[in-house]
Short mmCIF file of C-alpha atoms and ligand atoms in Angstrom, two decimals:
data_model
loop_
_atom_site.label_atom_id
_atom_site.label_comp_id
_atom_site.label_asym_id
_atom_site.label_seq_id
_atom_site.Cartn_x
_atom_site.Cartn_y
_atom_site.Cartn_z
CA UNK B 1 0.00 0.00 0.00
CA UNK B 2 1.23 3.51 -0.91
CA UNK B 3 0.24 6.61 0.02
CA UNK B 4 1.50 9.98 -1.01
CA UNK B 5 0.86 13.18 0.64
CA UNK B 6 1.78 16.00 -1.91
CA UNK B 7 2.00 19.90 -1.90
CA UNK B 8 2.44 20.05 1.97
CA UNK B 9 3.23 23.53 3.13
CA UNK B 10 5.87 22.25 5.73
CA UNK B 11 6.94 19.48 6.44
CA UNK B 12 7.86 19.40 10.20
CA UNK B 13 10.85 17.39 12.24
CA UNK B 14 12.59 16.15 8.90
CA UNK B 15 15.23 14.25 10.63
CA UNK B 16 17.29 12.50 7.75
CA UNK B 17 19.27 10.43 10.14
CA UNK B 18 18.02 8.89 13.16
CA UNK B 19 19.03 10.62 16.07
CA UNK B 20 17.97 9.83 20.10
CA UNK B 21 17.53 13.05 21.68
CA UNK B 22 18.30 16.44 21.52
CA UNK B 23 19.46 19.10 23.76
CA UNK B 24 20.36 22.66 25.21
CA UNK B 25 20.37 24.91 22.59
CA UNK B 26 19.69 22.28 19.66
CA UNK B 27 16.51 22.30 20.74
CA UNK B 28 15.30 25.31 19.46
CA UNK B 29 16.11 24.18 16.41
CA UNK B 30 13.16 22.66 13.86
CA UNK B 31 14.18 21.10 10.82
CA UNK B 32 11.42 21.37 7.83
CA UNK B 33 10.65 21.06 4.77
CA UNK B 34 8.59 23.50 3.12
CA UNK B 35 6.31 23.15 -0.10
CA UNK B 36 6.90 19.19 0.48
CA UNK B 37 5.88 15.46 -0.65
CA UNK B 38 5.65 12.39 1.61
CA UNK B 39 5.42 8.66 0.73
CA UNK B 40 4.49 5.67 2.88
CA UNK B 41 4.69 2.29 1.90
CA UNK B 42 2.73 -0.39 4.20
CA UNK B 43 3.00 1.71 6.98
CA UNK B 44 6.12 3.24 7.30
CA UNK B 45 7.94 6.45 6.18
CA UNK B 46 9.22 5.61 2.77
CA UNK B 47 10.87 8.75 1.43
CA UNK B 48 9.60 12.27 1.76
CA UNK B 49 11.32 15.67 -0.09
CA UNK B 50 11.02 18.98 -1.91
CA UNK B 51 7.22 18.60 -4.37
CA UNK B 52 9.79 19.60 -7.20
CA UNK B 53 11.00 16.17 -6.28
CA UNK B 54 7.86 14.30 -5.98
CA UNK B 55 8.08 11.05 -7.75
CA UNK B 56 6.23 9.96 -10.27
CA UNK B 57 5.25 6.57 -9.31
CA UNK B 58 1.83 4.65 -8.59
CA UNK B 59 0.07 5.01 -5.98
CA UNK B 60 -2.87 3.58 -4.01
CA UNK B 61 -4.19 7.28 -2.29
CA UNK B 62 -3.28 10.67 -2.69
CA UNK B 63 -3.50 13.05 -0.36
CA UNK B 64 -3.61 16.93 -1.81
CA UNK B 65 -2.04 18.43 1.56
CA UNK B 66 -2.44 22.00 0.30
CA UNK B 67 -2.32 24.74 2.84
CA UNK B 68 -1.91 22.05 5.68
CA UNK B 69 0.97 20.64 7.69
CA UNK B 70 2.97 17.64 8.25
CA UNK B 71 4.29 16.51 11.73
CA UNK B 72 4.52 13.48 13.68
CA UNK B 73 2.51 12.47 15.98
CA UNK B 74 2.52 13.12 20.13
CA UNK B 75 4.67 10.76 21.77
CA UNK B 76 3.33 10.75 25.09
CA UNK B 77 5.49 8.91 27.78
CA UNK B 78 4.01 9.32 31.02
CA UNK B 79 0.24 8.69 31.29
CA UNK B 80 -2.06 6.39 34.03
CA UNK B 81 -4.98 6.19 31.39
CA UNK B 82 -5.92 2.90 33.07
CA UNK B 83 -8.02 3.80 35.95
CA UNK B 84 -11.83 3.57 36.83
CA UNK B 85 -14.23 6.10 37.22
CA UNK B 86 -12.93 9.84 38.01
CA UNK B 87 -12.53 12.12 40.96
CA UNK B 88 -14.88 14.66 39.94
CA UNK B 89 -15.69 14.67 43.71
CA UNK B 90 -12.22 16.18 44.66
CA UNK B 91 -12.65 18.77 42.21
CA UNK B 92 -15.00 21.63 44.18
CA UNK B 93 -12.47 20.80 47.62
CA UNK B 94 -9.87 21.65 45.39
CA UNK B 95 -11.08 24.95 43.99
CA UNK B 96 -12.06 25.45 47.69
CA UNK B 97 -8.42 25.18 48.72
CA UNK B 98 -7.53 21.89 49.85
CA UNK B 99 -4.21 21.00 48.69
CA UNK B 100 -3.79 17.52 46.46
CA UNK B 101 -2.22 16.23 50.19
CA UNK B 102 -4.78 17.15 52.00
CA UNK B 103 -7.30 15.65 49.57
CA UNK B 104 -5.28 12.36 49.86
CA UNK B 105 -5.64 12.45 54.40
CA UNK B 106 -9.54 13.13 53.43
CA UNK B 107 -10.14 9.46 51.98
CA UNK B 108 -9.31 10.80 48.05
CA UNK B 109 -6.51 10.70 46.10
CA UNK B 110 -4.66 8.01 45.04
CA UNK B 111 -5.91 5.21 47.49
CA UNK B 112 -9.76 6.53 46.46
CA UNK B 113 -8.70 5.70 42.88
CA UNK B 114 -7.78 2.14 44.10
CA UNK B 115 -10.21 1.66 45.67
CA UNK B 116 -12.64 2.17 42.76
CA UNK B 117 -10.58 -0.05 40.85
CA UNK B 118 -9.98 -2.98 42.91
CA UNK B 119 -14.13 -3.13 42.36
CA UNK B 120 -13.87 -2.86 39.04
CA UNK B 121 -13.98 -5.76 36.75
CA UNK B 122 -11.42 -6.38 34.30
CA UNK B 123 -13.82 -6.18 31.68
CA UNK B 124 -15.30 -2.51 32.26
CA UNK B 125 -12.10 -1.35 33.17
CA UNK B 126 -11.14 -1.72 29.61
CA UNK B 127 -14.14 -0.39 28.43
CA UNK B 128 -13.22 2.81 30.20
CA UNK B 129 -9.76 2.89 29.31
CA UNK B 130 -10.50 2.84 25.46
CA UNK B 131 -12.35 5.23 25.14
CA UNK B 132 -9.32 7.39 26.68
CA UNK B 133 -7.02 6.10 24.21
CA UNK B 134 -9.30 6.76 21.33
CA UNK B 135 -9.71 10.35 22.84
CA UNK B 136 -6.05 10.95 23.15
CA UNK B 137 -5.09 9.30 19.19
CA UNK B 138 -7.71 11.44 17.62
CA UNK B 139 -6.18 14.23 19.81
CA UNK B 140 -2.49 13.86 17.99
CA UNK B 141 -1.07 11.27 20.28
CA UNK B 142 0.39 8.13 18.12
CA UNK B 143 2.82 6.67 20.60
CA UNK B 144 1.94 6.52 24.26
CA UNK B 145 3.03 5.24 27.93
CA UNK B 146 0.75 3.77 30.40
CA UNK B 147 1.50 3.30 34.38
CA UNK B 148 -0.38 0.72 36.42
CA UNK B 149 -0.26 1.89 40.41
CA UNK B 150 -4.10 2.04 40.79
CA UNK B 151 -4.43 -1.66 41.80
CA UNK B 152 -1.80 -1.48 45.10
CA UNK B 153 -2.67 -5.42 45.33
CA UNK B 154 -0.60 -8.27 43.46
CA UNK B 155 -4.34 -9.15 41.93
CA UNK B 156 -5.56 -5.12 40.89
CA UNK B 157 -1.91 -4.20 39.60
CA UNK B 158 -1.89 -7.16 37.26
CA UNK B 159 -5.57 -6.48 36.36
CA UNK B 160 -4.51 -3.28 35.33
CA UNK B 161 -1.45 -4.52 33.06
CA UNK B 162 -3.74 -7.05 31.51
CA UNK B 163 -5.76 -4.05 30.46
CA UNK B 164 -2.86 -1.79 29.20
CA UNK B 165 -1.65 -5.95 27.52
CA UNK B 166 -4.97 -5.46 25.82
CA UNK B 167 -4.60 -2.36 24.28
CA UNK B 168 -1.83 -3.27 22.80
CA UNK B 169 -3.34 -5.94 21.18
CA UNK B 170 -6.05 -3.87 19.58
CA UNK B 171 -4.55 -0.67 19.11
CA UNK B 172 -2.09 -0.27 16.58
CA UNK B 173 -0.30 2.77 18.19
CA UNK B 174 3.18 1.38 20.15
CA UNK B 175 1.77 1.37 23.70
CA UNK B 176 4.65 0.72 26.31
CA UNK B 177 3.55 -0.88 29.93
CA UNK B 178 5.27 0.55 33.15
CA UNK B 179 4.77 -1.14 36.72
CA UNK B 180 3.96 1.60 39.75
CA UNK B 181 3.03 -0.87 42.21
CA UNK B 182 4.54 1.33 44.60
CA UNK B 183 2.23 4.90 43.74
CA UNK B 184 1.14 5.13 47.09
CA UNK B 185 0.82 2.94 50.57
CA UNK B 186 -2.16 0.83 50.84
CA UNK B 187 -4.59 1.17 53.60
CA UNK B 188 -3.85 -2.05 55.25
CA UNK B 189 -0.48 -1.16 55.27
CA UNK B 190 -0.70 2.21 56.57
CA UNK B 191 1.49 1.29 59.78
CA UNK B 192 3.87 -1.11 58.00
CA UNK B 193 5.10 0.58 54.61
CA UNK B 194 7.81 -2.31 55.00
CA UNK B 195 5.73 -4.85 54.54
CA UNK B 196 4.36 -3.36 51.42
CA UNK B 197 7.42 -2.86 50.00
CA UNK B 198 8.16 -6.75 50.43
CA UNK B 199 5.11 -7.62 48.95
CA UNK B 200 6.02 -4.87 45.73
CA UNK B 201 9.44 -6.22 45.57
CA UNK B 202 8.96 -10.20 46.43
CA UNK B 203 5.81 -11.09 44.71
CA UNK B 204 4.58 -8.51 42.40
CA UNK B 205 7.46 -7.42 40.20
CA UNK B 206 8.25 -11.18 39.60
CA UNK B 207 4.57 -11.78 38.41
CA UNK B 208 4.95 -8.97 36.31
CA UNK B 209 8.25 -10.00 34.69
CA UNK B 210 7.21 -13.73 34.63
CA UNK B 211 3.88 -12.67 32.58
CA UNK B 212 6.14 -10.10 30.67
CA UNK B 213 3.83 -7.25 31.21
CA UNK B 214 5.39 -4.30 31.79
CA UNK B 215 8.83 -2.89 29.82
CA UNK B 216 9.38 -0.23 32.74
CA UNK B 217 9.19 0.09 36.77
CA UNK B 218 8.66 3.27 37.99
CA UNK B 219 7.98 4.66 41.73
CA UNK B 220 6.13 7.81 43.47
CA UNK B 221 9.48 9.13 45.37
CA UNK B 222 8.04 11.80 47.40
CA UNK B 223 7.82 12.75 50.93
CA UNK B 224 4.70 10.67 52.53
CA UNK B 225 4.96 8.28 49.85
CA UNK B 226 8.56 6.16 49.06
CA UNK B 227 11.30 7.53 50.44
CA UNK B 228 14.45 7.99 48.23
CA UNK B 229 16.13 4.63 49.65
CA UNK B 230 12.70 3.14 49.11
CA UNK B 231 12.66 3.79 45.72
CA UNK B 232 16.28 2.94 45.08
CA UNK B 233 15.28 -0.65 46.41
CA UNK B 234 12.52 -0.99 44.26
CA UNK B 235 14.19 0.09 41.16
CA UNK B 236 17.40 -2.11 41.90
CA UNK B 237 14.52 -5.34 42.10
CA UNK B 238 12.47 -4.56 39.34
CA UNK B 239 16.74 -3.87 37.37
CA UNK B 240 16.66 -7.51 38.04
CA UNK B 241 14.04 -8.81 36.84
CA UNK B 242 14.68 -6.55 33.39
CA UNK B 243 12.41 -3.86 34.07
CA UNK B 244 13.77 -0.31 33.06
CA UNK B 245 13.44 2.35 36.20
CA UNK B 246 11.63 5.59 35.56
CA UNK B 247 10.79 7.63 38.70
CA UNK B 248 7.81 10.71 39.73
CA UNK B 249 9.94 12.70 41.35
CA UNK B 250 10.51 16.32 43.16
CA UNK B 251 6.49 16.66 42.67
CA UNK B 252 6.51 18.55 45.66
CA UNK B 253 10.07 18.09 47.31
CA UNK B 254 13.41 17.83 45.77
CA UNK B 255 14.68 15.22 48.37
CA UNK B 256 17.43 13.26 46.25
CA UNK B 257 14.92 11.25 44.16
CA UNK B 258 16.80 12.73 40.67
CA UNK B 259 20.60 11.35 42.26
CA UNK B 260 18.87 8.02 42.45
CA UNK B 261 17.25 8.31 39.29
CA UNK B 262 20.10 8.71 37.35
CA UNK B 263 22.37 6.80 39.49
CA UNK B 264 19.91 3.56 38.52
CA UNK B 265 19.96 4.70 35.12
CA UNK B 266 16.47 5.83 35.30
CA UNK B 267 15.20 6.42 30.99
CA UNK B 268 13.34 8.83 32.67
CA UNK B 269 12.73 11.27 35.62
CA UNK B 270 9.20 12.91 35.77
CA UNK B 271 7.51 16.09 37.04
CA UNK B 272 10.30 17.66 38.53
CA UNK B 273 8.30 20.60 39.78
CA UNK B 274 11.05 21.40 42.49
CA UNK B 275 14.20 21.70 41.25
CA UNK B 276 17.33 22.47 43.10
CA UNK B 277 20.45 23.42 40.89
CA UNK B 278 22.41 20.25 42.30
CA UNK B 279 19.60 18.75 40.78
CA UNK B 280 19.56 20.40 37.16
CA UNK B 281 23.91 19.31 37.17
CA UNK B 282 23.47 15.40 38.17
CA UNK B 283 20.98 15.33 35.23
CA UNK B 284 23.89 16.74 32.92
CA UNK B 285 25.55 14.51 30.23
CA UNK B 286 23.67 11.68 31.21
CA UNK B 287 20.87 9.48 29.35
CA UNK B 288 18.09 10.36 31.57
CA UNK B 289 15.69 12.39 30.11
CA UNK B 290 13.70 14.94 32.48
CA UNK B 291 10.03 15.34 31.53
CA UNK B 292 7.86 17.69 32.56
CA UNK B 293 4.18 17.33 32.93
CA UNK B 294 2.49 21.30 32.30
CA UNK B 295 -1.01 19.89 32.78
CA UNK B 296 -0.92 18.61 36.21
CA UNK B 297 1.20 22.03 37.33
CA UNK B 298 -1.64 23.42 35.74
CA UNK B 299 -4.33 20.79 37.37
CA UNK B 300 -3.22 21.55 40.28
CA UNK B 301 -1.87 24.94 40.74
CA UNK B 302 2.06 24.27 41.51
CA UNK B 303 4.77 25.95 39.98
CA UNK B 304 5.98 24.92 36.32
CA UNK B 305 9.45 22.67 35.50
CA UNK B 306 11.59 25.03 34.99
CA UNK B 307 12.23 23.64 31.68
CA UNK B 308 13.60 26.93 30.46
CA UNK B 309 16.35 27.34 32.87
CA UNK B 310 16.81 23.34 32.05
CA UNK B 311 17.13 23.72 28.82
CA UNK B 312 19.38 26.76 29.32
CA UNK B 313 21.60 24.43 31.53
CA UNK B 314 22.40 22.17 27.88
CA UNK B 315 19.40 19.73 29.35
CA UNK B 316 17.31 17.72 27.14
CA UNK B 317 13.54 17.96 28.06
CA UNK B 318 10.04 15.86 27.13
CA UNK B 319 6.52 17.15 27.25
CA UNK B 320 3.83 14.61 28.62
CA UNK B 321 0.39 14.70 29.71
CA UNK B 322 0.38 12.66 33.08
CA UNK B 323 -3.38 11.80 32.21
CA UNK B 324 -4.58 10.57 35.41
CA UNK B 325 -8.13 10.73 37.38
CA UNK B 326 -5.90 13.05 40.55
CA UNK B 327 -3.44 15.26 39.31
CA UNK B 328 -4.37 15.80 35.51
CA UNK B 329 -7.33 14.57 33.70
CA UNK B 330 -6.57 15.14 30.19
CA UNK B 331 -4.27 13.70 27.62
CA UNK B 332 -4.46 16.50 25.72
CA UNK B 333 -0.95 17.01 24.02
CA UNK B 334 -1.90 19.97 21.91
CA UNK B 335 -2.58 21.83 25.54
CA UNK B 336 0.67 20.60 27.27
CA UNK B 337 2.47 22.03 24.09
CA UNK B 338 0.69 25.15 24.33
CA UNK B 339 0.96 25.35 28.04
CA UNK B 340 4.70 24.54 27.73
CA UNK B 341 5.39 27.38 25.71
CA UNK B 342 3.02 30.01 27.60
CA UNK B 343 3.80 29.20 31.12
CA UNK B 344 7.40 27.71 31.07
CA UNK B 345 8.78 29.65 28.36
CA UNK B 346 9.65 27.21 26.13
CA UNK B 347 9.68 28.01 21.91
CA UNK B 348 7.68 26.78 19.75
CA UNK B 349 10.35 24.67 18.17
CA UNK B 350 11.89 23.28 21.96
CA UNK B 351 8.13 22.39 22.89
CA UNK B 352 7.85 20.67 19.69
CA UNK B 353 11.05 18.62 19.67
CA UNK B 354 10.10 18.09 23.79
CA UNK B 355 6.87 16.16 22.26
CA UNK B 356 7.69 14.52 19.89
CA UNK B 357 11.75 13.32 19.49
CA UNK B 358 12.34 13.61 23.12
CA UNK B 359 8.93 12.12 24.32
CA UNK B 360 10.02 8.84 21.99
CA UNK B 361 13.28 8.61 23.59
CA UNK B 362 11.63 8.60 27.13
CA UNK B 363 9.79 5.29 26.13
CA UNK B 364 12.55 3.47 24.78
CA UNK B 365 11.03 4.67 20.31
CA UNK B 366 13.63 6.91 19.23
CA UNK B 367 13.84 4.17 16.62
CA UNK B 368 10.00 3.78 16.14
CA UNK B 369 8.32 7.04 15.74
CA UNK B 370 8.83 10.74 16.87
CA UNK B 371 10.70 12.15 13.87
CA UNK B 372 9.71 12.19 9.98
CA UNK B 373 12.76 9.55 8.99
CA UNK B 374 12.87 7.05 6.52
CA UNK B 375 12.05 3.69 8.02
CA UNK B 376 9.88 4.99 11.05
CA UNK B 377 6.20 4.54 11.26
CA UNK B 378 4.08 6.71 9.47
CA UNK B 379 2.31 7.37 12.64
CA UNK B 380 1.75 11.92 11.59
CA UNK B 381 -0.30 14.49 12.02
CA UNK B 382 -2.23 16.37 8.97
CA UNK B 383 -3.03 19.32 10.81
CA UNK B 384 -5.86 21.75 9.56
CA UNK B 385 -4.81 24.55 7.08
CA UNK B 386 -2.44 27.53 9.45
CA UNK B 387 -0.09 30.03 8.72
CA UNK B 388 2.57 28.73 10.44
CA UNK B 389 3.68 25.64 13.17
CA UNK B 390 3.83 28.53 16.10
CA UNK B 391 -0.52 28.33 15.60
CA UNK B 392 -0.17 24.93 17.03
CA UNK B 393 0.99 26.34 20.88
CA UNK B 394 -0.44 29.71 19.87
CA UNK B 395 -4.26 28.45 20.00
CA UNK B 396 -4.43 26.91 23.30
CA UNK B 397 -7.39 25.08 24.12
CA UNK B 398 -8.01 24.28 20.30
CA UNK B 399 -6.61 21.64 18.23
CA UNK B 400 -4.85 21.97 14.69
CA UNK B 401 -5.12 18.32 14.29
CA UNK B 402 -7.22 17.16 11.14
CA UNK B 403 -6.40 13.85 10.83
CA UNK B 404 -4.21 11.33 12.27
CA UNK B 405 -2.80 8.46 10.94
CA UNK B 406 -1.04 5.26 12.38
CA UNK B 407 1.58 3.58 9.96
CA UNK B 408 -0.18 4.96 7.48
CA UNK B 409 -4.04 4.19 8.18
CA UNK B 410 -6.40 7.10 8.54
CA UNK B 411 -7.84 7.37 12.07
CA UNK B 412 -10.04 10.28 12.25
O1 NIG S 501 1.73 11.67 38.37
N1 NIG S 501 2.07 11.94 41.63
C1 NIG S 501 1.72 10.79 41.61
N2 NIG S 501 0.93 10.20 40.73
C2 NIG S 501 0.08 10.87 39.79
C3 NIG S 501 -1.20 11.33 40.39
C4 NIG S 501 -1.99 10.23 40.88
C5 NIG S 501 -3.33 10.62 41.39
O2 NIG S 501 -3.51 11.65 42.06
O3 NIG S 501 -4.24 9.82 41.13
C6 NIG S 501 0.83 11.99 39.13
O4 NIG S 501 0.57 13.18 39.34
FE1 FE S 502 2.13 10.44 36.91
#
């Protein structure tokens, strides 16, 4: 099957070679094409150049891309889009004041979430996950993490990665698994974290690796939650059994979560809404991509990453959504772009790259998707006819997207 999009009036994060992240200052920089042609053959990016070079070959569909732009689609690495029902109830105590940790001592947050889910049957569960995926591919997002750490039981976390197994199955999009038994302490275990730690580390990480479920372990390192040598336990057992470490981190304290991160050779370090300059250097000239999460600083009502100072530092940076029922409930990339650029100061071109390159890199698909190369999966975005790529963050609260497509296949 061949398709050709022709006449494209730019062609957005041409990357000829494949490259794994970027940057500091290379960031702000947006390679294009303008007044372009793409081909995809079965599914992937085939070869793509100047419309003075279009080929003349046969082709199944054409696509007159006139006026419109080419990019590829979100890669969204941090999201807990498995979860059932919402916590619309938290909402008014929140606009009333109550902070997201007093919310959690009031019988919400995360343990209200389990609770709803350990009562949920596997069955509906994916019924109500779906229809967040669906919302979040015709949204722009064609590569995507999802977290268990809503189950806090052996039985509910593996119900949960069964779900997330599931969508993969169906969905075409690469979906990558990640194992947060340890999001928050249970209940029962309120006076004995220990004990839940043995359970997270002796039983449940080995069920996940022995059913292969998850690709990536991550951890809630935050005061009241896992401590710092928690979480460097945790990470150094799920290491063993092959999981890759990713940590939430410096949410609301910088306590030495991002030293442990990156001394486990975390792929990625997320929220980092307190950051201390110690912590900006140990993130320097490693592989550990920071990612910030805009929506639930926004959610919420806590300060920004301060991506730009990152980025000034020579930092790479990724853009995610967080989507969760707590902290942020959208998986809107088009508004954590947008937000990125209004509130944190980030360009156009950085918030771009953060969302799409970067974000790939922080799942372990540099190789897969993020970039318009030859050989990656035509998973792109044909947005609707604008004046330049800055309309994209410039419109907040709309969407440029027309239509998506996933190697290749139309989706909206
Ligand atoms: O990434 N901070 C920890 N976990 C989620 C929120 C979970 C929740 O409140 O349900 C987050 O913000
Ligand atoms: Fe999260």
């Amino acid at each position: 099957m061949r398709i050709l999009f022709k006449n494209i009036k730019e062609l957005i994060q041409v990357r000829e070679e494949g490259i794994n992240f970027i940057s500091g200052k290379a960031m702000n920089e947006l390679p294009t094409i303008k007044k372009a042609y793409l081909l995809i053959e079965d599914g992937v990016i085939s070869e793509f150049g100047f419309m003075q070079n279009c080929p003349k070959i046969k082709t199944d569909y054409e696509i007159d891309a006139t006026g419109k732009m080419i990019l590829p689609t979100w890669c969204d690495s941090h999201t807990h889009i498995v979860y059932a029902g919402n916590r619309e109830l938290e909402f008014v105590d929140k606009i009333k004041g109550l902070s997201y940790q007093e919310i959690a001592e009031k019988g919400g947050g995360i343990l209200h979430s389990a609770k709803l889910l350990q009562n949920t049957t596997e069955e509906v569960l994916y019924k109500q996950s779906k229809v967040r995926l669906e919302s979040i591919i015709s949204m722009g997002t064609g590569a995507v993490e999802i977290k268990s750490g809503y189950g806090l039981t052996s039985e509910s976390e593996l119900k949960m990665l069964r779900v997330i197994k599931k969508l993969k199955k169906t969905y075409s999009l690469p979906i990558k698994a990640t194992f947060l038994g340890a999001h928050a302490i249970p209940e029962a275990y309120k006076s004995n974290k220990e004990a839940y730690i043995q359970l997270v580390i002796n039983e449940m990480i080995p069920l996940v690796a022995k059913e292969k479920l998850a690709q990536f372990i991550d951890v809630f390192c935050e005061t009241g939650y896992f401590s710092v040598s928690d979480t460097k336990r945790i990470l150094e057992a799920g290491k063993q059994h092959g999981l890759i470490p990713k940590i939430h981190v410096n949410q609301f304290h910088s306590i030495g979560g991002v030293q442990i991160g990156v001394a486990c050779n975390a792929l990625s370090i997320d929220h980092l809404e307190q950051m201390t300059n110690d912590d900006i250097d140990t993130l320097k000239n490693t592989k550990t991509m920071p990612v910030a999460l805009p929506g639930c600083s926004y959610f919420l009502g806590i300060p920004y990453t301060p991506g730009r100072k990152m980025i000034d530092a020579g930092l790479p940076l990724a853009l995610a959504t967080d989507y969760n029922p707590g902290s942020a409930p959208s998986g809107n990339m088009n508004f954590v772009i947008s937000t990125a650029c209004i509130k944190m100061k980030l360009t156009p071109e950085e918030a771009i790259n953060a969302a799409t390159l970067n974000g790939a890199y922080a799942m372990g698909l540099q190789d897969k998707v993020g970039s318009i190369t030859v050989g990656k999966q035509a998973n792109i975005i044909l947005t609707k006819p604008i004046s330049s790529y800055h309309f994209i963050p410039y419109s907040f609260g709309e969407s440029q997207v027309e239509t998506v497509y996933i190697n290749g296949k139309e989706i909206i």
